[in-house]
Amino acid sequence: MEKQGLLIDYEFCTGCHSCEVACKQEHEYPAGKWGIKVNEFTQQISEKRMEITYLPFPTDLCNLCHQRTSHGELPACVKHCQAACMTFGNITDLVASMVKKPKMVLFSPK
Amino acid sequence: MKYDKVVTTTAWSPGPGCHGGCGVKLFVRDDKVVRVEGDENHPFSQGRACPRLLALTQYMYHPERITHPLKRVGPRGSGEFVRISWDEALDTIEARLREIKDDYGPESVLFCQGTGRDIGGPISFLAYSYGSPNWIQLGLAGHSCYTPRLGAMMATQGDYAVLDAAQFSPQRYDDPEYRVPEVIVIWAQNPAPGCPDGFFGHWIVDCMKRGSKLIVIDPRWTWFSAKAEMFLQIRPGTDGALALAMINVIISEKLYDEKFVSEWTVGLDELRERAAEYTPRRVAEITWIPEADIIAAARMYAKAKPAAIHWGVPVDKSPEGTTVAQAINHLWCLTGNLDVPGGNVIARPAYGVTTYPFSTQEMHALYGEDFVNRLNEKRIGAKEYAMVRNFRGWAQPDVAVEQMISGEPYPIKACWIQTSNVLGGQAADTRLHHEALKKMDFVVVADLFHNPTTMAVADIVLPVASLAEKESFRSWWAPLQVITPAVQVGECRSDWEINFELAKRFNPELGKRFPTLKDLFDDRLKPTGMSYDELRDAGGWMMPPENSASRPYRRHERGLLRPDGKPGFRTPSGKIEFASQSYAQWGLDPLPYFSEPPESEVRTPELLAKYPLVMVSGRRSSVFFHSEHRNIPWLRECDPDPIVEIHPSVAKANGIEDGAWVTIENDRGAIRRKAKVTPIVHPRIVSVPHGWWLPETEGREPNLFGIWDVNCNVLVPMGTQSKSGYGGGAYKTTLVRVRAAEGRGE
Ligand code: SF4
Ligand code: SF4
């Protein structure tokens, strides 16, 4: 089977935490254990410009929700992302999407 | 994983908190909800879900959840409660409330709610069945939440309006009639973590992806302002001046929609004259926003077709909130953006079904005009405040708390508190409310967890069902939808069930009209031609029908808005009124104006010398709904500490390091917070998230889960309400100073 991954359009990630909690629920992780974690980066670029960027990254606990995707469901994080900025799929397809738009990050968890 | 069943329902709390509307799937095994997901076939949320909904199982099955009725056996504040049966609880409540009614009159009982859930329906139903006119958001200074905006919209255009994200169409963004707003003005809100009224915050992100450009007005940089074409970093509480300056630019540069304005509005000349007082230069000084930016934003908004404004609760909390809301409302009317695709569309509940009465008309339809008018004789604040008297049915909270203490003009003896952690939540001047509540002879609290309010004052605590355990329905704009129970937890009952049962005891006529709660729901759903069960079995939700008063667009042209069926609007003149006849009738200025915050650099410079920072409370967190969820592990770890956001320059000047505990104080008291040093706040403000209490600490008096240490409302005054009676709570404009705290605030 072709390798799969998660494509994050971090231009639109609002840092809402849905992916984190969806993952914990899916895998019954207690507080303190994360399958995915959202990072925040803030910097003042100029008086008129501020960067506020969020980026979720899947941790070593991410199994790409194999238990869901194997019967056609979306990974828990992808399904619930409020900004709909996460895509699950085959790496080659995701790379093709990446070419079309800036501010994307592709993760290929083991 | 195997499930016994999957129940689809609607999120309208308890659980996520919020103003609801999302489609939910509840996965049940062995009579337990074991998983919660979004419903991908639901048009409101399209499968998405917020973290609070996704953590519902931790909320429902929390070891500290209250699952049976309790009565207090030790003194108030001792935390000594024992389990009792529902019969004993309801019998006790009925007997005590009857005594109070006989001795002092039914108006001596306040029926207090917070926000969220379907609470407005059941609590007004209970209050009126008992005979009390005092349905209230106790503690909410100036009743500064949405009602000021609703009142202003009703007065101006005879209807409410919301940003059009195609939420009234089952096809949503694919509806061929729909257009994405070219420009969206986000006025005083961070819609992503917030729970805007009947609105899914990320719809704005959907629009951005489809090309909408943003203008953001906020004292604090948000994710949206960082992405915006224009960010106006405004001085808290001066939104009214900004709106008037934008009106000024739009009228004087003739950027308004001349055809729409001449056909559908009255009062342009008066408005022009009023707005002329608010030159961009003068308003730049008032608002801290550069003159050029004010002009550019007005032009950008007015030239875009269509454009939409999405506003937040700070509008209500501005001084004279009802006039600020009026001014902003005028912007979408001047530019012809009312009820057009991608503009601000008129919002009525689908099919005209009411659960939570949002307007005087709905109050009349449910309870009768004579009855509603009679309530005004004793309703707190109705005499003093014309808008309180004439719009919706709320008792006025600033007047109420005074009356609880003074007993004038009549005594208040009991509080029924449901969906509200008054002391850990909305109450400004927390100490005053603590004192006032302690004076009550009898207090019932219906809630899911112990909190500062149950601990301090409850005599009886009733266990409330979460959304997964309740039968109800939701009609707040669109769609109209049912809330279907999946399981039972302990002996918990829904707000509707509790109130319906008690209401029947006080008013036996109700029992004849509505033998069961379902009969009441069926009655309310009549305009749909379906019963509750039929609606549930038909999929659980319905969009408003085409060519009806509850479905956009351009209903004023088609005679769908006025009771007489003529084209136009439901206002005294039949037109949009830039100078409001209703306001004039109520003894208010018919035109919008700006008023300084009660404490400010202009109004109280001497106080500013002592307290140089404006405390803006209320920034939203995705993982909390107001004072809820601090005890939910999955959520609390995402936003663990009661923080204060401080600009690096302020931190440096005061010797405060990131992560250190600081004291925030003014003449009303002092609280402690953990410093988050960040450039996103204006150097003249501090942002202090509200609703903080620490469930992990001692609940009994005097600690009350740490409210005296961390609750920012200790610092906020009561008694700053607008002349209309609605709006003006100083939650965003209170002056404070900060200094490094001695010791840790743990
Ligand atoms: S794909 Fe599944 S396991 Fe991986 S981060 Fe998303 S929810 Fe967690
Ligand atoms: S759910 Fe989506 S928008 Fe929210 S934090 Fe995760 S990636 Fe970002």
Coordinates of C-alpha atoms in Angstrom, one line a residue, chain B residues 276-678:
Chain B
A276 CA -20.7 65.2 11.1
E277 CA -19.8 65.7 14.8
Y278 CA -17.6 62.6 14.5
T279 CA -14.8 63.6 12.2
P280 CA -12.1 61.0 11.6
R281 CA -9.6 63.3 13.1
R282 CA -11.6 63.7 16.3
V283 CA -12.4 60.0 16.5
A284 CA -8.8 59.1 15.9
E285 CA -8.0 60.8 19.2
I286 CA -10.9 59.0 20.9
T287 CA -10.2 55.5 19.6
W288 CA -6.3 55.4 19.3
I289 CA -6.9 54.4 15.7
P290 CA -5.0 56.6 13.1
E291 CA -7.3 58.9 11.1
A292 CA -6.1 57.5 7.8
D293 CA -7.1 53.9 8.9
I294 CA -10.6 55.0 9.9
I295 CA -11.1 56.5 6.5
A296 CA -9.6 53.6 4.6
A297 CA -11.6 51.1 6.5
A298 CA -14.9 53.0 5.9
R299 CA -14.1 53.1 2.2
M300 CA -13.0 49.5 2.0
Y301 CA -16.2 48.3 3.7
A302 CA -18.5 50.6 1.7
K303 CA -17.0 49.8 -1.7
A304 CA -17.2 46.1 -1.3
K305 CA -20.3 44.4 -2.6
P306 CA -21.4 42.4 -0.8
A307 CA -19.9 43.1 2.6
A308 CA -20.9 41.9 6.0
I309 CA -20.3 42.8 9.6
H310 CA -19.9 40.1 12.3
W311 CA -20.0 41.6 15.8
G312 CA -19.4 40.5 19.3
V313 CA -20.4 41.1 22.9
P314 CA -18.0 44.0 23.5
V315 CA -20.5 46.1 21.5
D316 CA -23.1 45.5 24.3
K317 CA -20.5 46.1 26.9
S318 CA -19.6 49.5 25.4
P319 CA -20.9 52.5 27.3
E320 CA -24.5 53.2 26.0
G321 CA -24.3 49.8 24.3
T322 CA -27.7 50.1 22.6
T323 CA -26.6 53.2 20.8
V324 CA -23.3 51.7 19.7
A325 CA -25.2 48.7 18.3
Q326 CA -27.5 51.1 16.5
A327 CA -24.6 52.9 14.8
I328 CA -23.0 49.6 13.6
N329 CA -26.4 48.4 12.4
H330 CA -26.7 51.7 10.4
L331 CA -23.5 50.7 8.5
W332 CA -25.0 47.7 6.8
C333 CA -28.2 49.6 6.1
L334 CA -26.4 52.6 4.5
T335 CA -24.5 50.3 2.3
G336 CA -27.5 48.3 1.1
N337 CA -26.1 45.1 2.6
L338 CA -29.2 44.1 4.5
D339 CA -30.8 40.8 3.5
V340 CA -28.7 40.4 0.4
P341 CA -26.6 37.3 -0.4
G342 CA -23.3 37.7 1.5
G343 CA -24.4 40.7 3.5
N344 CA -26.1 40.9 6.8
V345 CA -29.2 38.8 6.4
I346 CA -32.3 39.1 8.4
A347 CA -32.5 36.3 11.0
R348 CA -35.7 34.8 12.2
P349 CA -36.1 31.4 13.8
A350 CA -37.0 28.8 11.1
Y351 CA -40.7 28.5 10.7
G352 CA -41.2 31.2 13.4
V353 CA -40.9 28.5 16.0
T354 CA -40.0 29.8 19.5
T355 CA -38.2 28.0 22.3
Y356 CA -36.2 30.8 23.8
P357 CA -38.1 34.0 23.4
F358 CA -35.8 36.4 21.7
S359 CA -38.2 39.3 21.1
T360 CA -41.3 41.0 22.5
Q361 CA -43.3 39.5 19.7
E362 CA -42.3 36.0 20.7
M363 CA -43.0 36.7 24.3
H364 CA -46.5 37.9 23.3
A365 CA -47.1 34.8 21.2
L366 CA -46.2 32.5 24.0
Y367 CA -47.7 34.2 27.0
G368 CA -50.2 36.8 25.7
E369 CA -49.7 40.5 25.4
D370 CA -51.8 41.4 28.4
F371 CA -49.9 39.0 30.6
V372 CA -46.5 40.3 29.4
N373 CA -47.6 43.9 30.0
R374 CA -48.8 43.0 33.5
L375 CA -45.4 41.6 34.3
N376 CA -44.1 45.1 33.9
E377 CA -45.9 46.4 36.9
K378 CA -43.4 44.6 39.2
R379 CA -40.6 43.7 36.8
I380 CA -37.3 45.0 38.2
G381 CA -36.0 47.9 36.2
A382 CA -39.1 48.2 34.0
K383 CA -40.2 51.4 35.6
E384 CA -36.8 53.1 35.4
Y385 CA -35.7 51.9 32.0
A386 CA -37.9 52.3 28.9
M387 CA -36.1 49.7 26.8
V388 CA -36.2 47.2 29.7
R389 CA -40.0 47.9 29.8
N390 CA -40.5 47.7 26.1
F391 CA -38.2 45.0 24.8
R392 CA -38.1 41.3 25.8
G393 CA -38.8 40.4 29.4
W394 CA -35.6 40.7 31.4
A395 CA -35.4 42.1 34.9
Q396 CA -32.5 44.6 35.1
P397 CA -29.5 43.1 36.9
D398 CA -27.9 46.3 38.3
V399 CA -31.2 47.4 39.8
A400 CA -31.9 43.8 41.0
V401 CA -28.8 43.4 43.1
E402 CA -29.4 46.7 44.8
Q403 CA -32.9 45.6 45.6
M404 CA -31.7 42.3 47.0
I405 CA -29.8 44.3 49.5
S406 CA -32.1 47.2 50.2
G407 CA -35.4 45.3 50.0
E408 CA -36.8 48.4 48.2
P409 CA -39.4 48.8 46.7
Y410 CA -40.2 45.2 47.7
P411 CA -38.1 42.5 49.3
I412 CA -36.3 39.7 47.3
K413 CA -36.4 36.5 49.3
A414 CA -35.3 33.7 47.0
C415 CA -33.3 32.8 43.9
W416 CA -33.8 30.0 41.5
I417 CA -30.5 29.7 39.8
Q418 CA -30.2 27.5 36.7
T419 CA -27.3 27.3 34.2
S420 CA -25.5 30.0 36.1
N421 CA -22.5 30.0 38.3
V422 CA -23.2 33.6 39.3
L423 CA -20.2 34.0 41.6
G424 CA -17.6 32.3 39.4
G425 CA -19.1 33.6 36.2
Q426 CA -21.0 36.6 34.9
A427 CA -21.5 38.6 38.1
A428 CA -19.6 41.8 38.1
D429 CA -18.7 43.1 41.6
T430 CA -18.6 39.5 42.9
R431 CA -18.5 40.6 46.5
L432 CA -21.7 42.5 46.2
H433 CA -23.4 39.5 44.7
H434 CA -22.0 37.3 47.4
E435 CA -23.5 39.6 50.0
A436 CA -26.8 39.8 48.2
L437 CA -27.2 36.1 47.7
K438 CA -26.3 35.4 51.3
K439 CA -29.3 37.5 52.3
M440 CA -31.7 35.2 50.5
D441 CA -34.0 32.9 52.6
F442 CA -34.0 30.2 50.0
V443 CA -31.7 29.4 47.0
V444 CA -32.1 26.5 44.6
V445 CA -29.3 25.8 42.1
A446 CA -29.8 23.5 39.2
D447 CA -26.4 22.5 37.7
L448 CA -24.1 19.6 36.9
F449 CA -21.1 20.3 39.2
H450 CA -20.5 22.0 42.5
N451 CA -19.1 25.5 41.9
P452 CA -18.5 28.7 43.9
T453 CA -22.3 29.5 43.7
T454 CA -23.6 26.1 44.9
M455 CA -21.0 26.1 47.7
A456 CA -21.7 29.6 48.9
V457 CA -25.5 29.8 48.8
A458 CA -27.4 26.7 47.6
D459 CA -30.0 25.2 49.9
I460 CA -31.1 22.6 47.3
V461 CA -29.1 21.4 44.3
L462 CA -30.8 19.7 41.4
P463 CA -28.8 17.5 39.0
V464 CA -29.2 18.5 35.4
A465 CA -28.9 16.3 32.3
S466 CA -26.2 16.9 29.7
L467 CA -27.2 17.3 26.1
A468 CA -26.8 13.5 25.6
E469 CA -29.4 12.9 28.2
K470 CA -32.1 15.3 27.3
E471 CA -35.1 15.8 25.0
S472 CA -35.5 19.3 23.7
F473 CA -35.4 21.3 20.5
R474 CA -33.5 24.2 19.1
S475 CA -34.9 27.0 17.2
W476 CA -32.3 29.8 16.9
W477 CA -32.2 31.0 13.3
A478 CA -31.6 27.9 11.4
P479 CA -32.0 25.0 11.1
L480 CA -34.9 24.1 13.4
Q481 CA -33.7 20.9 15.1
V482 CA -34.4 18.3 17.8
I483 CA -32.2 17.3 20.7
T484 CA -32.6 13.6 21.3
P485 CA -31.5 11.7 24.4
A486 CA -29.2 8.7 24.1
V487 CA -28.7 7.7 27.7
Q488 CA -29.6 8.4 31.3
V489 CA -27.0 9.4 33.9
G490 CA -27.9 8.9 37.6
E491 CA -31.1 10.7 38.4
C492 CA -30.3 13.8 36.2
R493 CA -33.2 15.5 34.5
S494 CA -33.2 18.1 31.8
D495 CA -33.9 21.8 32.5
W496 CA -37.2 21.4 30.6
E497 CA -38.3 18.4 32.6
I498 CA -37.5 20.0 36.0
N499 CA -39.2 23.2 35.1
F500 CA -42.2 21.7 33.4
E501 CA -42.9 19.5 36.5
L502 CA -42.7 22.4 38.9
A503 CA -44.6 24.8 36.6
K504 CA -47.5 22.4 36.6
R505 CA -47.5 22.3 40.4
F506 CA -47.8 26.1 40.5
N507 CA -50.2 26.3 37.6
P508 CA -52.4 23.2 37.3
E509 CA -54.1 24.6 34.1
L510 CA -50.8 23.8 32.3
G511 CA -51.2 20.1 33.2
K512 CA -54.5 20.1 31.4
R513 CA -53.2 21.9 28.3
F514 CA -49.9 19.9 28.2
P515 CA -50.2 16.5 29.9
T516 CA -46.6 15.7 28.9
L517 CA -43.6 17.7 28.0
K518 CA -43.8 16.3 24.5
D519 CA -47.3 17.9 24.2
L520 CA -45.7 21.3 25.0
F521 CA -42.9 20.7 22.3
D522 CA -45.6 19.7 19.8
D523 CA -47.5 22.8 20.5
R524 CA -44.4 25.0 19.9
L525 CA -43.6 23.1 16.7
K526 CA -47.1 23.6 15.3
P527 CA -46.0 26.1 12.6
T528 CA -43.9 23.3 11.0
G529 CA -47.0 21.1 10.5
M530 CA -45.0 18.3 12.2
S531 CA -44.8 16.9 15.7
Y532 CA -41.6 16.5 17.7
D533 CA -41.5 12.8 16.8
E534 CA -42.1 13.4 13.2
L535 CA -39.4 16.0 13.0
R536 CA -37.0 13.7 14.8
D537 CA -37.8 10.8 12.4
A538 CA -37.5 13.0 9.4
G539 CA -33.8 13.5 10.1
G540 CA -34.0 15.9 13.1
W541 CA -33.5 19.2 11.4
M542 CA -35.2 21.5 8.9
M543 CA -34.1 24.6 7.1
P544 CA -36.7 27.4 6.8
P545 CA -39.0 26.9 3.9
E546 CA -38.5 28.9 0.6
N547 CA -40.5 32.1 0.3
S548 CA -41.1 32.3 4.0
A549 CA -40.3 35.0 6.5
S550 CA -37.5 32.9 7.9
R551 CA -35.6 32.3 4.6
P552 CA -33.5 35.0 2.9
Y553 CA -33.2 37.1 0.7
R554 CA -34.7 40.5 0.1
R555 CA -37.8 39.8 2.1
H556 CA -38.6 43.5 2.5
E557 CA -39.3 43.7 -1.2
R558 CA -41.6 40.7 -1.1
G559 CA -43.8 41.8 1.8
L560 CA -42.6 38.9 4.0
L561 CA -41.5 40.9 7.0
R562 CA -44.5 43.0 8.1
P563 CA -47.7 41.6 9.7
D564 CA -49.8 43.5 7.1
G565 CA -48.0 41.7 4.2
K566 CA -46.8 45.0 2.7
P567 CA -43.3 45.5 1.4
G568 CA -41.0 47.2 3.9
F569 CA -39.9 46.6 7.5
R570 CA -41.6 45.9 10.8
T571 CA -40.8 49.4 12.2
P572 CA -43.2 52.2 13.0
S573 CA -42.5 53.9 9.7
G574 CA -42.2 50.7 7.7
K575 CA -38.7 51.7 6.7
I576 CA -35.3 51.3 8.2
E577 CA -35.1 54.2 10.7
F578 CA -31.7 56.0 11.0
A579 CA -33.4 58.1 13.6
S580 CA -35.4 55.6 15.6
Q581 CA -39.0 56.4 16.4
S582 CA -39.0 53.7 19.0
Y583 CA -36.0 55.1 20.7
A584 CA -37.6 58.6 20.7
Q585 CA -40.9 57.1 22.1
W586 CA -38.8 55.5 24.9
G587 CA -37.3 58.9 25.8
L588 CA -34.0 58.0 24.3
D589 CA -31.9 59.9 21.7
P590 CA -33.3 58.6 18.4
L591 CA -29.8 58.9 16.9
P592 CA -26.5 57.1 17.8
Y593 CA -23.9 58.9 19.8
F594 CA -20.7 58.1 21.7
S595 CA -20.2 58.2 25.4
E596 CA -16.9 57.7 27.3
P597 CA -16.5 54.6 29.4
P598 CA -17.3 55.1 33.1
E599 CA -13.6 54.9 33.9
S600 CA -11.2 56.2 31.3
E601 CA -8.4 58.5 30.3
V602 CA -10.9 61.2 29.4
R603 CA -13.6 60.8 32.0
T604 CA -11.4 59.9 35.1
P605 CA -7.8 61.1 34.4
E606 CA -7.1 61.1 38.2
L607 CA -8.1 57.4 38.4
L608 CA -5.9 56.7 35.4
A609 CA -2.9 58.2 37.2
K610 CA -3.4 55.5 39.8
Y611 CA -4.6 52.7 37.6
P612 CA -3.0 53.2 34.2
L613 CA -4.1 50.1 32.4
V614 CA -7.5 49.2 30.9
M615 CA -8.5 45.7 31.9
V616 CA -10.3 43.9 29.1
S617 CA -11.8 40.7 30.4
G618 CA -13.6 38.0 28.4
R619 CA -11.2 36.9 25.8
R620 CA -12.5 33.5 24.7
S621 CA -10.8 30.1 25.0
S622 CA -11.7 27.2 22.7
V623 CA -11.6 24.8 25.6
F624 CA -13.8 26.7 28.0
F625 CA -17.3 28.1 27.9
H626 CA -17.3 31.0 30.3
S627 CA -16.9 29.5 33.8
E628 CA -17.3 25.9 32.6
H629 CA -14.8 23.1 31.9
R630 CA -12.0 24.1 34.3
N631 CA -12.4 20.6 35.8
I632 CA -12.3 18.6 32.5
P633 CA -8.8 17.1 32.1
W634 CA -8.6 17.0 28.3
L635 CA -9.6 20.7 28.1
R636 CA -7.9 22.2 31.1
E637 CA -4.5 20.9 29.9
C638 CA -4.9 23.0 26.7
D639 CA -5.3 26.2 28.7
P640 CA -4.1 25.4 32.2
D641 CA -3.6 28.7 34.0
P642 CA -5.6 31.8 34.9
I643 CA -3.4 34.2 33.0
V644 CA -3.1 37.9 32.2
E645 CA -1.8 38.9 28.9
I646 CA 0.6 41.8 29.3
H647 CA 2.5 43.7 26.6
P648 CA 6.3 43.3 26.9
S649 CA 6.8 47.0 27.5
V650 CA 4.4 47.0 30.5
A651 CA 6.0 43.8 31.8
K652 CA 9.4 45.4 31.6
A653 CA 8.3 48.6 33.3
N654 CA 6.8 46.7 36.1
G655 CA 9.5 44.1 36.6
I656 CA 7.2 41.3 35.5
E657 CA 8.6 38.1 33.9
D658 CA 6.7 35.8 31.6
G659 CA 5.1 33.1 33.7
A660 CA 5.4 35.0 37.0
W661 CA 2.4 35.6 39.2
V662 CA 1.2 39.2 39.3
T663 CA -1.4 41.1 41.2
I664 CA -4.0 43.0 39.3
E665 CA -5.8 45.6 41.4
N666 CA -8.0 48.7 41.7
D667 CA -10.1 50.3 44.4
R668 CA -12.5 47.3 44.4
G669 CA -9.9 44.7 45.2
A670 CA -7.0 42.6 44.0
I671 CA -6.7 39.3 42.2
R672 CA -3.7 37.3 41.0
R673 CA -2.9 35.9 37.6
K674 CA 0.0 34.3 35.8
A675 CA 1.7 36.7 33.4
K676 CA 1.7 35.8 29.7
V677 CA 4.0 38.4 28.2
T678 CA 2.9 38.9 24.6

